[in-house]
Coordinates of C-alpha atoms and ligand atoms in Angstrom, one line a residue:
X32 CA 3.7 -14.3 -30.2
X33 CA 6.2 -13.4 -32.5
X34 CA 9.8 -14.7 -32.9
X35 CA 11.6 -13.1 -30.1
X36 CA 15.2 -11.4 -31.6
X37 CA 18.5 -12.4 -30.6
X38 CA 21.7 -10.8 -31.2
X39 CA 24.6 -13.0 -31.4
X40 CA 28.2 -11.2 -30.8
X41 CA 31.2 -13.2 -31.2
X42 CA 34.9 -12.4 -32.5
X43 CA 35.2 -16.1 -33.6
X44 CA 33.1 -16.9 -36.9
X45 CA 32.9 -20.5 -36.0
X46 CA 31.3 -20.0 -32.8
X47 CA 29.1 -16.9 -34.4
X48 CA 27.9 -19.3 -37.2
X49 CA 27.5 -22.3 -35.0
X50 CA 25.4 -20.7 -32.7
X51 CA 23.4 -19.2 -35.4
X52 CA 22.5 -22.0 -37.0
X53 CA 22.1 -23.7 -33.6
X54 CA 19.2 -21.3 -32.7
X55 CA 17.9 -20.1 -36.1
X56 CA 14.9 -22.3 -35.7
X57 CA 13.8 -20.9 -32.3
X58 CA 14.7 -17.0 -32.7
X59 CA 15.0 -14.4 -35.0
X60 CA 18.7 -14.4 -35.1
X61 CA 21.2 -11.7 -35.9
X62 CA 25.0 -11.8 -35.7
X63 CA 27.9 -9.2 -34.7
X64 CA 32.1 -9.8 -34.7
X65 CA 32.2 -7.2 -32.2
X66 CA 31.0 -4.6 -29.8
X67 CA 30.7 -1.5 -32.1
X68 CA 28.8 -3.3 -34.6
X69 CA 26.5 -4.7 -32.5
X70 CA 26.1 -1.8 -30.7
X71 CA 25.5 -0.3 -34.1
X72 CA 22.2 -2.6 -34.4
X73 CA 20.8 -2.5 -30.6
X74 CA 20.3 1.5 -31.0
X75 CA 18.3 0.8 -34.4
X76 CA 16.0 -0.9 -32.7
X77 CA 15.0 -3.2 -29.6
X78 CA 16.3 -6.4 -29.2
X79 CA 15.0 -8.9 -26.9
X80 CA 18.0 -10.9 -26.1
X81 CA 21.6 -10.0 -26.5
X82 CA 24.1 -12.8 -26.3
X83 CA 27.7 -12.0 -26.1
X84 CA 31.0 -13.2 -25.8
X85 CA 32.9 -11.7 -22.9
X86 CA 36.5 -11.1 -24.8
X87 CA 36.6 -9.7 -27.8
X88 CA 38.8 -7.1 -29.6
X89 CA 37.8 -3.6 -28.9
X90 CA 35.2 -3.0 -26.0
X91 CA 34.7 -6.3 -24.1
X92 CA 31.1 -8.1 -23.4
X93 CA 30.8 -6.4 -20.0
X94 CA 30.9 -3.3 -21.2
X95 CA 28.4 -3.9 -24.2
X96 CA 25.9 -5.4 -21.6
X97 CA 26.1 -2.0 -19.5
X98 CA 25.6 0.2 -22.7
X99 CA 22.6 -2.1 -23.7
X100 CA 21.4 -1.9 -20.6
X101 CA 20.9 1.7 -20.4
X102 CA 18.5 1.6 -23.4
X103 CA 15.2 2.7 -23.5
X104 CA 14.2 -0.9 -24.0
X105 CA 17.0 -2.8 -22.5
X106 CA 17.4 -7.0 -24.0
X107 CA 17.8 -9.7 -21.7
X108 CA 21.7 -9.9 -21.8
X109 CA 23.5 -13.3 -21.3
X110 CA 27.2 -13.5 -21.3
X111 CA 29.3 -16.1 -22.2
X112 CA 33.0 -16.6 -21.5
X113 CA 35.7 -19.1 -22.1
X114 CA 37.0 -18.0 -19.1
X115 CA 34.5 -19.0 -16.4
X116 CA 35.1 -17.9 -12.9
X117 CA 33.1 -16.6 -10.3
X118 CA 34.5 -13.3 -10.6
X119 CA 33.6 -12.6 -14.1
X120 CA 30.2 -13.9 -13.3
X121 CA 29.9 -11.5 -10.4
X122 CA 30.8 -8.6 -12.2
X123 CA 28.5 -9.3 -15.3
X124 CA 25.5 -9.3 -12.9
X125 CA 26.7 -6.4 -11.2
X126 CA 27.0 -4.7 -15.2
X127 CA 23.1 -5.7 -15.7
X128 CA 23.7 -9.3 -17.4
X129 CA 20.3 -11.5 -16.4
X130 CA 22.5 -14.9 -17.0
X131 CA 26.0 -16.2 -17.3
X132 CA 27.1 -19.0 -19.6
X133 CA 30.4 -20.8 -19.4
X134 CA 31.5 -21.7 -23.3
X135 CA 33.6 -24.6 -22.3
X136 CA 30.3 -26.8 -21.4
X137 CA 28.0 -25.0 -23.6
X138 CA 25.1 -27.1 -24.6
X139 CA 22.4 -25.7 -26.7
X140 CA 19.5 -27.2 -25.4
X141 CA 20.7 -25.3 -21.9
X142 CA 21.5 -22.3 -23.6
X143 CA 18.0 -22.1 -25.4
X144 CA 16.5 -23.1 -21.8
X145 CA 18.2 -20.0 -20.1
X146 CA 17.6 -17.6 -23.0
X147 CA 13.7 -18.4 -22.4
X148 CA 14.1 -17.9 -18.7
X149 CA 16.0 -14.9 -18.4
X150 CA 13.1 -13.7 -21.0
X151 CA 10.3 -15.1 -19.4
X152 CA 11.5 -13.1 -16.0
X153 CA 11.9 -10.3 -18.2
X154 CA 8.1 -10.2 -19.0
X155 CA 7.4 -10.9 -15.3
X156 CA 9.3 -8.0 -14.3
X157 CA 7.7 -5.8 -17.2
X158 CA 4.0 -6.8 -16.0
X159 CA 5.2 -5.8 -12.2
X160 CA 6.0 -2.7 -13.5
X161 CA 3.0 -2.2 -15.2
X162 CA 0.7 -3.3 -12.4
X163 CA 2.7 -1.1 -10.1
X164 CA 2.0 1.5 -12.4
X165 CA -1.8 1.2 -12.2
X166 CA -1.3 0.6 -8.4
X167 CA 0.5 3.9 -8.1
X168 CA -2.2 5.9 -9.5
X169 CA -5.1 3.5 -7.4
X170 CA -2.7 4.5 -4.0
X171 CA -2.1 7.6 -4.8
X172 CA -2.9 10.7 -2.4
X173 CA -5.2 12.0 -5.4
X174 CA -7.6 8.5 -4.0
X175 CA -7.8 10.1 -0.5
X176 CA -10.9 12.0 -0.9
X177 CA -11.4 15.1 1.5
X178 CA -12.0 18.9 1.7
X179 CA -12.3 19.3 5.1
X180 CA -9.8 21.1 7.4
X181 CA -8.8 18.4 9.2
X182 CA -7.9 16.2 5.9
X183 CA -5.9 18.9 4.1
X184 CA -3.8 18.8 7.3
X185 CA -3.4 15.0 6.5
X186 CA -2.4 15.6 3.1
X187 CA 0.2 18.5 3.5
X188 CA 1.5 15.9 6.2
X189 CA 1.5 12.8 3.8
X190 CA 3.2 15.2 1.1
X191 CA 5.9 16.0 3.5
X192 CA 6.7 12.8 4.9
X193 CA 6.8 10.6 2.2
X194 CA 9.6 11.4 0.6
X195 CA 11.8 11.1 3.8
X196 CA 12.7 8.0 5.7
X197 CA 10.9 9.1 8.7
X198 CA 9.0 6.6 11.0
X199 CA 5.2 7.4 11.0
X200 CA 2.2 6.4 13.3
X201 CA -1.1 7.0 11.8
X202 CA -4.0 6.6 14.4
X203 CA -7.7 6.7 13.9
X204 CA -11.1 4.9 14.3
X205 CA -11.9 1.9 12.4
X206 CA -12.4 2.5 8.9
X207 CA -11.0 6.2 8.9
X208 CA -8.5 5.2 6.1
X209 CA -5.2 4.6 7.7
X210 CA -4.5 1.6 5.4
X211 CA -5.0 3.9 2.6
X212 CA -2.7 6.8 4.1
X213 CA -0.2 4.4 4.7
X214 CA -0.4 2.9 0.8
X215 CA -0.2 6.6 -0.3
X216 CA 3.2 7.4 1.7
X217 CA 4.8 4.2 0.1
X218 CA 3.4 5.2 -3.3
X219 CA 4.8 8.8 -2.8
X220 CA 8.3 7.8 -1.6
X221 CA 11.4 6.8 -3.3
X222 CA 10.7 3.5 -2.0
X223 CA 7.9 3.3 -4.2
X224 CA 9.3 0.7 -6.5
X225 CA 10.5 -1.3 -3.4
X226 CA 7.8 -3.7 -1.6
X227 CA 4.8 -2.6 0.5
X228 CA 5.1 -5.6 3.4
X229 CA 2.1 -5.4 5.5
X230 CA 1.6 -7.1 8.7
X231 CA -1.4 -7.0 11.0
X232 CA 0.0 -7.6 14.5
X233 CA -3.6 -8.6 15.7
X234 CA -3.8 -11.4 13.6
X235 CA -1.2 -13.2 15.0
X236 CA -0.2 -14.7 18.4
X237 CA 2.8 -13.3 20.0
X238 CA 5.6 -15.8 19.4
X239 CA 4.2 -16.3 15.7
X240 CA 4.3 -12.6 15.4
X241 CA 8.0 -12.6 16.6
X242 CA 8.9 -15.0 13.9
X243 CA 7.0 -13.6 11.1
X244 CA 8.7 -10.1 11.8
X245 CA 12.0 -11.0 12.4
X246 CA 12.4 -14.7 10.6
X247 CA 13.4 -17.9 12.0
X248 CA 16.0 -20.4 11.5
X249 CA 15.0 -24.2 10.7
X250 CA 14.5 -26.0 14.7
X251 CA 14.1 -22.4 16.4
X252 CA 11.1 -23.6 18.1
X253 CA 8.4 -26.7 17.8
X254 CA 7.4 -26.4 13.9
X255 CA 10.0 -24.3 12.5
X256 CA 10.8 -27.2 10.1
X257 CA 12.7 -24.6 7.6
X258 CA 13.9 -21.3 7.7
X259 CA 11.7 -18.5 7.7
X260 CA 12.5 -15.2 6.0
X261 CA 11.2 -12.2 8.0
X262 CA 8.7 -9.5 6.9
X263 CA 11.3 -7.2 7.8
X264 CA 13.6 -8.6 5.5
X265 CA 11.0 -8.7 2.8
X266 CA 10.4 -5.1 3.4
X267 CA 14.2 -4.4 2.2
X268 CA 14.2 -1.1 -0.1
X269 CA 10.6 -0.7 0.8
X270 CA 8.2 -0.1 3.2
X271 CA 6.8 -2.0 6.5
X272 CA 3.2 -1.6 7.5
X273 CA 2.3 -2.7 11.2
X274 CA -1.5 -2.5 11.0
X275 CA -2.8 -2.7 15.0
X276 CA 0.8 -2.1 16.7
X277 CA -1.0 -1.6 20.1
X278 CA -1.3 -5.5 20.3
X279 CA 2.4 -6.4 20.3
X280 CA 3.9 -8.1 23.3
X281 CA 6.6 -7.2 25.5
X282 CA 9.3 -9.1 23.9
X283 CA 8.6 -8.1 20.4
X284 CA 8.0 -4.1 21.6
X285 CA 11.8 -4.9 22.5
X286 CA 13.5 -6.1 19.3
X287 CA 11.6 -3.4 17.7
X288 CA 12.6 -0.7 19.6
X289 CA 16.1 -1.9 18.8
X290 CA 15.6 -2.5 14.7
X291 CA 14.7 1.3 14.8
X292 CA 17.6 2.1 16.8
X293 CA 19.9 0.3 15.1
X294 CA 18.7 -0.8 12.4
X295 CA 19.6 -4.7 13.2
X296 CA 18.0 -7.8 14.3
X297 CA 18.4 -11.3 14.3
X298 CA 16.3 -14.6 13.2
X299 CA 14.6 -16.3 15.7
X300 CA 17.2 -19.2 16.7
X301 CA 20.2 -17.2 15.4
X302 CA 23.0 -15.1 16.3
X303 CA 23.4 -13.7 13.3
X304 CA 22.9 -10.3 13.2
X305 CA 21.3 -8.9 10.2
X306 CA 20.2 -5.5 8.9
X307 CA 17.8 -4.1 6.6
X308 CA 16.9 -0.9 5.2
X309 CA 13.3 -0.3 5.6
X310 CA 10.8 2.5 6.1
X311 CA 8.6 1.6 9.1
X312 CA 5.0 2.9 9.1
X313 CA 2.3 2.1 11.4
X314 CA -1.3 2.0 12.7
X315 CA -3.8 1.7 15.6
X316 CA -7.2 2.2 16.3
X317 CA -6.1 2.6 19.9
X318 CA -4.8 5.2 22.1
X319 CA -1.4 4.4 22.3
X320 CA -0.5 7.0 25.0
X321 CA -3.3 5.5 27.2
X322 CA -1.7 2.0 26.8
X323 CA 1.8 3.5 27.9
X324 CA 0.0 5.0 30.7
X325 CA -1.0 1.4 31.8
X326 CA 2.0 0.2 31.5
X327 CA 1.3 -2.1 28.4
X328 CA 3.1 -0.1 25.5
X329 CA 6.7 1.1 26.1
X330 CA 6.9 4.8 26.1
X331 CA 10.4 4.6 24.4
X332 CA 8.9 2.8 21.9
X333 CA 6.0 4.9 21.5
X334 CA 8.4 7.9 20.9
X335 CA 10.3 5.9 18.1
X336 CA 6.9 4.8 16.2
X337 CA 5.3 8.5 16.6
X338 CA 8.2 10.3 14.8
X339 CA 5.6 11.8 12.8
X340 CA 2.0 11.2 14.2
X341 CA -1.1 11.6 11.4
X342 CA -4.2 11.1 12.6
X343 CA -7.4 10.8 11.0
X344 CA -10.6 12.2 12.4
X345 CA -13.8 10.5 12.6
X346 CA -16.1 10.3 9.6
X347 CA -18.8 12.2 12.0
X348 CA -16.2 15.2 12.9
X349 CA -15.7 15.9 8.8
X350 CA -19.6 15.7 7.7
X351 CA -18.1 18.1 5.1
X352 CA -16.3 15.4 3.2
X353 CA -19.3 13.1 3.2
X354 CA -20.9 14.3 -0.3
X355 CA -17.4 14.0 -2.1
X356 CA -17.0 10.5 -0.7
X357 CA -20.9 9.4 -1.2
X358 CA -20.6 10.8 -4.9
X359 CA -17.0 9.1 -5.7
X360 CA -17.9 5.7 -3.7
X361 CA -21.6 5.9 -6.0
X362 CA -19.8 6.5 -9.2
X363 CA -17.3 3.3 -8.5
X364 CA -20.3 1.1 -7.4
X365 CA -22.3 2.0 -10.5
X366 CA -19.6 1.2 -12.8
X367 CA -18.8 -1.9 -10.8
X368 CA -22.2 -3.0 -11.0
X369 CA -22.9 -1.7 -14.4
X370 CA -26.0 0.4 -13.2
X371 CA -27.1 3.5 -14.3
X372 CA -27.1 5.1 -11.1
X373 CA -26.0 8.8 -11.4
X374 CA -26.8 10.9 -8.1
X375 CA -28.4 11.2 -4.5
X376 CA -31.8 12.5 -3.7
X377 CA -31.5 15.5 -1.5
X378 CA -33.2 13.3 1.0
X379 CA -30.7 10.7 0.9
X380 CA -27.8 12.9 1.1
X381 CA -29.4 14.6 4.0
X382 CA -29.7 11.3 6.2
X383 CA -26.0 10.5 5.2
X384 CA -25.2 13.5 6.5
X385 CA -27.3 12.9 9.8
X386 CA -25.9 9.8 10.3
X387 CA -22.9 9.3 13.0
X388 CA -20.7 6.7 11.1
X389 CA -19.0 4.5 13.9
X390 CA -17.8 2.4 11.0
X391 CA -16.6 5.9 9.5
X392 CA -15.5 5.6 6.1
X393 CA -15.8 2.3 5.5
X394 CA -19.6 2.1 6.5
X395 CA -20.1 5.2 4.4
X396 CA -18.6 2.8 1.2
X397 CA -20.6 0.0 2.6
X398 CA -23.8 1.7 2.5
X399 CA -23.4 3.5 -1.1
X400 CA -22.5 0.0 -2.3
X401 CA -26.1 -1.0 -0.5
X402 CA -28.0 1.7 -2.2
X403 CA -26.3 1.5 -5.8
X404 CA -27.4 -2.4 -5.8
X405 CA -30.8 -1.9 -4.4
X406 CA -31.4 1.3 -6.5
X407 CA -33.8 1.1 -9.5
X408 CA -33.5 4.4 -11.2
X409 CA -30.7 6.6 -11.8
X410 CA -31.4 8.2 -8.2
X411 CA -30.8 6.8 -4.9
X412 CA -33.3 7.6 -2.5
X413 CA -33.5 7.3 1.2
X414 CA -35.4 4.2 0.8
X415 CA -32.2 2.5 -0.6
X416 CA -29.5 3.1 2.3
X417 CA -29.4 0.5 4.8
X418 CA -31.7 0.9 7.6
X419 CA -29.4 1.7 10.5
X420 CA -28.7 5.3 8.1
X421 CA -32.1 5.4 7.2
X422 CA -33.1 5.4 11.0
X423 CA -30.4 7.2 12.9
X424 CA -32.4 7.5 15.8
X425 CA -32.1 4.2 17.4
X426 CA -28.2 5.6 18.0
X427 CA -29.1 8.9 19.2
X428 CA -30.5 7.5 22.9
X429 CA -29.2 9.5 25.5
X430 CA -27.7 6.7 27.2
X431 CA -25.7 5.2 24.3
X432 CA -24.5 8.8 23.3
X433 CA -22.9 9.0 27.3
X434 CA -21.4 5.8 27.2
X435 CA -19.7 6.8 24.0
X436 CA -18.6 10.0 25.5
X437 CA -17.0 8.2 28.7
X438 CA -15.3 5.7 26.7
X439 CA -14.0 8.6 24.5
X440 CA -15.4 7.3 21.4
X441 CA -17.1 10.6 20.9
X442 CA -16.0 13.9 21.2
X443 CA -17.8 16.5 23.2
X444 CA -19.1 18.5 20.0
X445 CA -20.4 15.5 18.6
X446 CA -21.9 14.3 22.0
X447 CA -23.6 17.4 22.1
X448 CA -25.0 17.5 18.7
X449 CA -26.6 13.9 19.4
X450 CA -28.2 14.7 22.6
X451 CA -29.8 17.9 20.7
X452 CA -30.8 15.7 18.3
X453 CA -32.4 13.2 20.8
X454 CA -34.4 15.9 22.8
X455 CA -35.6 17.2 19.8
X456 CA -36.8 13.7 18.1
X457 CA -38.1 12.9 22.2
X458 CA -40.3 16.4 21.7
X459 CA -41.7 15.7 18.1
X460 CA -39.2 18.8 17.2
X461 CA -40.5 21.4 20.0
X462 CA -38.2 23.8 20.8
X463 CA -39.0 24.9 24.0
X464 CA -39.7 21.4 25.0
X465 CA -36.5 20.3 24.0
X466 CA -34.4 23.5 25.4
X467 CA -35.9 22.4 29.0
X468 CA -35.0 18.3 28.6
X469 CA -31.4 19.9 28.0
X470 CA -31.4 22.6 30.6
X471 CA -30.6 25.1 28.1
X472 CA -32.0 28.6 26.8
X473 CA -34.2 28.1 23.8
X474 CA -31.5 31.0 23.0
X475 CA -28.5 28.8 23.2
X476 CA -30.5 25.8 21.5
X477 CA -31.1 28.1 18.3
X478 CA -27.3 29.0 18.2
X479 CA -26.8 25.2 18.8
X480 CA -29.1 24.3 16.0
X481 CA -27.4 26.8 13.5
X482 CA -24.0 25.3 14.8
X483 CA -24.5 21.8 13.5
X484 CA -26.9 22.9 10.7
X485 CA -30.0 21.4 12.3
X486 CA -32.4 24.0 11.8
X487 CA -34.5 22.0 9.8
X488 CA -35.0 19.8 12.0
Ligands
ATP257 N1 -10.8 9.9 2.4 C1 -11.0 8.5 2.1 N2 -11.2 8.4 0.4 C2 -11.8 7.7 -0.3 N3 -11.7 6.2 0.3 C3 -11.1 5.9 1.6 C4 -11.0 7.2 2.3 N4 -11.2 6.8 3.9 C5 -11.1 5.6 3.8 N5 -11.5 5.2 2.5 C6 -12.0 3.4 1.9 O1 -12.4 3.5 3.2 C7 -12.0 1.9 3.9 C8 -11.7 1.9 4.8 O2 -10.3 2.1 4.6 P1 -9.1 1.9 5.4 O3 -9.0 0.2 5.2 O4 -7.8 1.9 5.1 O5 -9.6 1.8 7.0 P2 -8.5 1.5 8.4 O6 -8.3 2.7 9.2 O7 -7.5 0.8 7.8 O8 -9.6 0.7 9.1 P3 -9.3 -0.6 10.3 O9 -8.9 0.3 11.6 O10 -10.7 -1.0 10.4 O11 -8.1 -1.2 9.9 C9 -11.5 1.5 2.7 O12 -12.3 1.0 1.2 C10 -11.3 2.8 2.0 O13 -10.6 2.6 0.4
MG258 MG1 -6.6 -1.2 8.5

């Protein structure tokens, strides 16, 4: 590592030179006697650290710090003052100073330590920012794959809602990409620099969930040994993503409702009212409206959460997207595993298109990973796919279809398709017999085969 550059600004020669002598071994030291000459140096090249006196003839240390912090590569700024008072410290922090030290008690060891600490913090921040930029790429809307009309609508809604503070409710079966959408909303919002805090509401028992969200004072409940900052507070300035929101109990529902209305809350065991600037995004794979009707979910909360609803259709209803998704996953896993796999055979693609994907995109992703790992050449064949995908017949039993339909897990259209496939399998592809089995005319059968792209069956 190179020696960090340090600029010392002080109008008193003895202090200036004293500090230079003391710090010269550790840093690459420059000195200036006032803000103006300091500024000339700062403008020329980036400094790692600026250590400046407060009171100087001309511009004071606070103003210099403020200006230095506006540089493209701002230095770590430490203010020294002989007039140590809380007020100046607060002001200094407001102007962007990283630390504050009183000259009266100045010890070189301590000064060096403080400089090092401030430098370390800044490095961490830069790293965080870089990480953030990388994540931004990873979770931008461009990473949500899909051309199906239903997905276009999803993209449009994300783009429209991201810049606002509106509460979003994301619904869809397991594995349809709800978390991905939540991240894209955060990343495309003005809060992207702030935190995104995720809580899985199903993962915690009711009492713990409450303190997890709102925080708790020491002794608020048995086992609360120390103060706990809630997730809402942690999400200050950012986004709070509550996954599986259908699982929250009645008490937490009331508290959340209040938070959404007034933006205020209390930690458990405290009467002090706190507020937080947080954008709420929630998700569920349950039918929340049905829970409302059953009296398990508050209707008023439902409407507060679903200010902007986004529904992710199951993968089987957007089979159009399967090729693009499969290809993207193939590329990803081929790279990850260092395998020269480049494409999918027609047979493999057909199997993917025919399968009904109960686990949605997550299952497709896992299937492609499986196939890439097993694949021996440059092309994935039907044999490389997981057994469930290879032999979809098992899931197309009439019984299973009716069950899925009755529990609302299957749309009418998909059920019709599955029954059709089932009938064709049973009759070995005999159109006349299949039509008879389904109690429809041959003509209707042909129309449906065409509709579902099953002519080749
Ligand atoms: N449209 C998409 N494009 C690319 N990847 C996707 C898409 N949808 C989902 N995925 C991927 O599929 C996996 C599952 O997505 P995600 O975790 O967002 O689903 P979920 O709806 O939150 O599921 P669950 O209800 O089980 O929590 C993730 O690896 C995600 O990156
Ligand atoms: Mg999820």
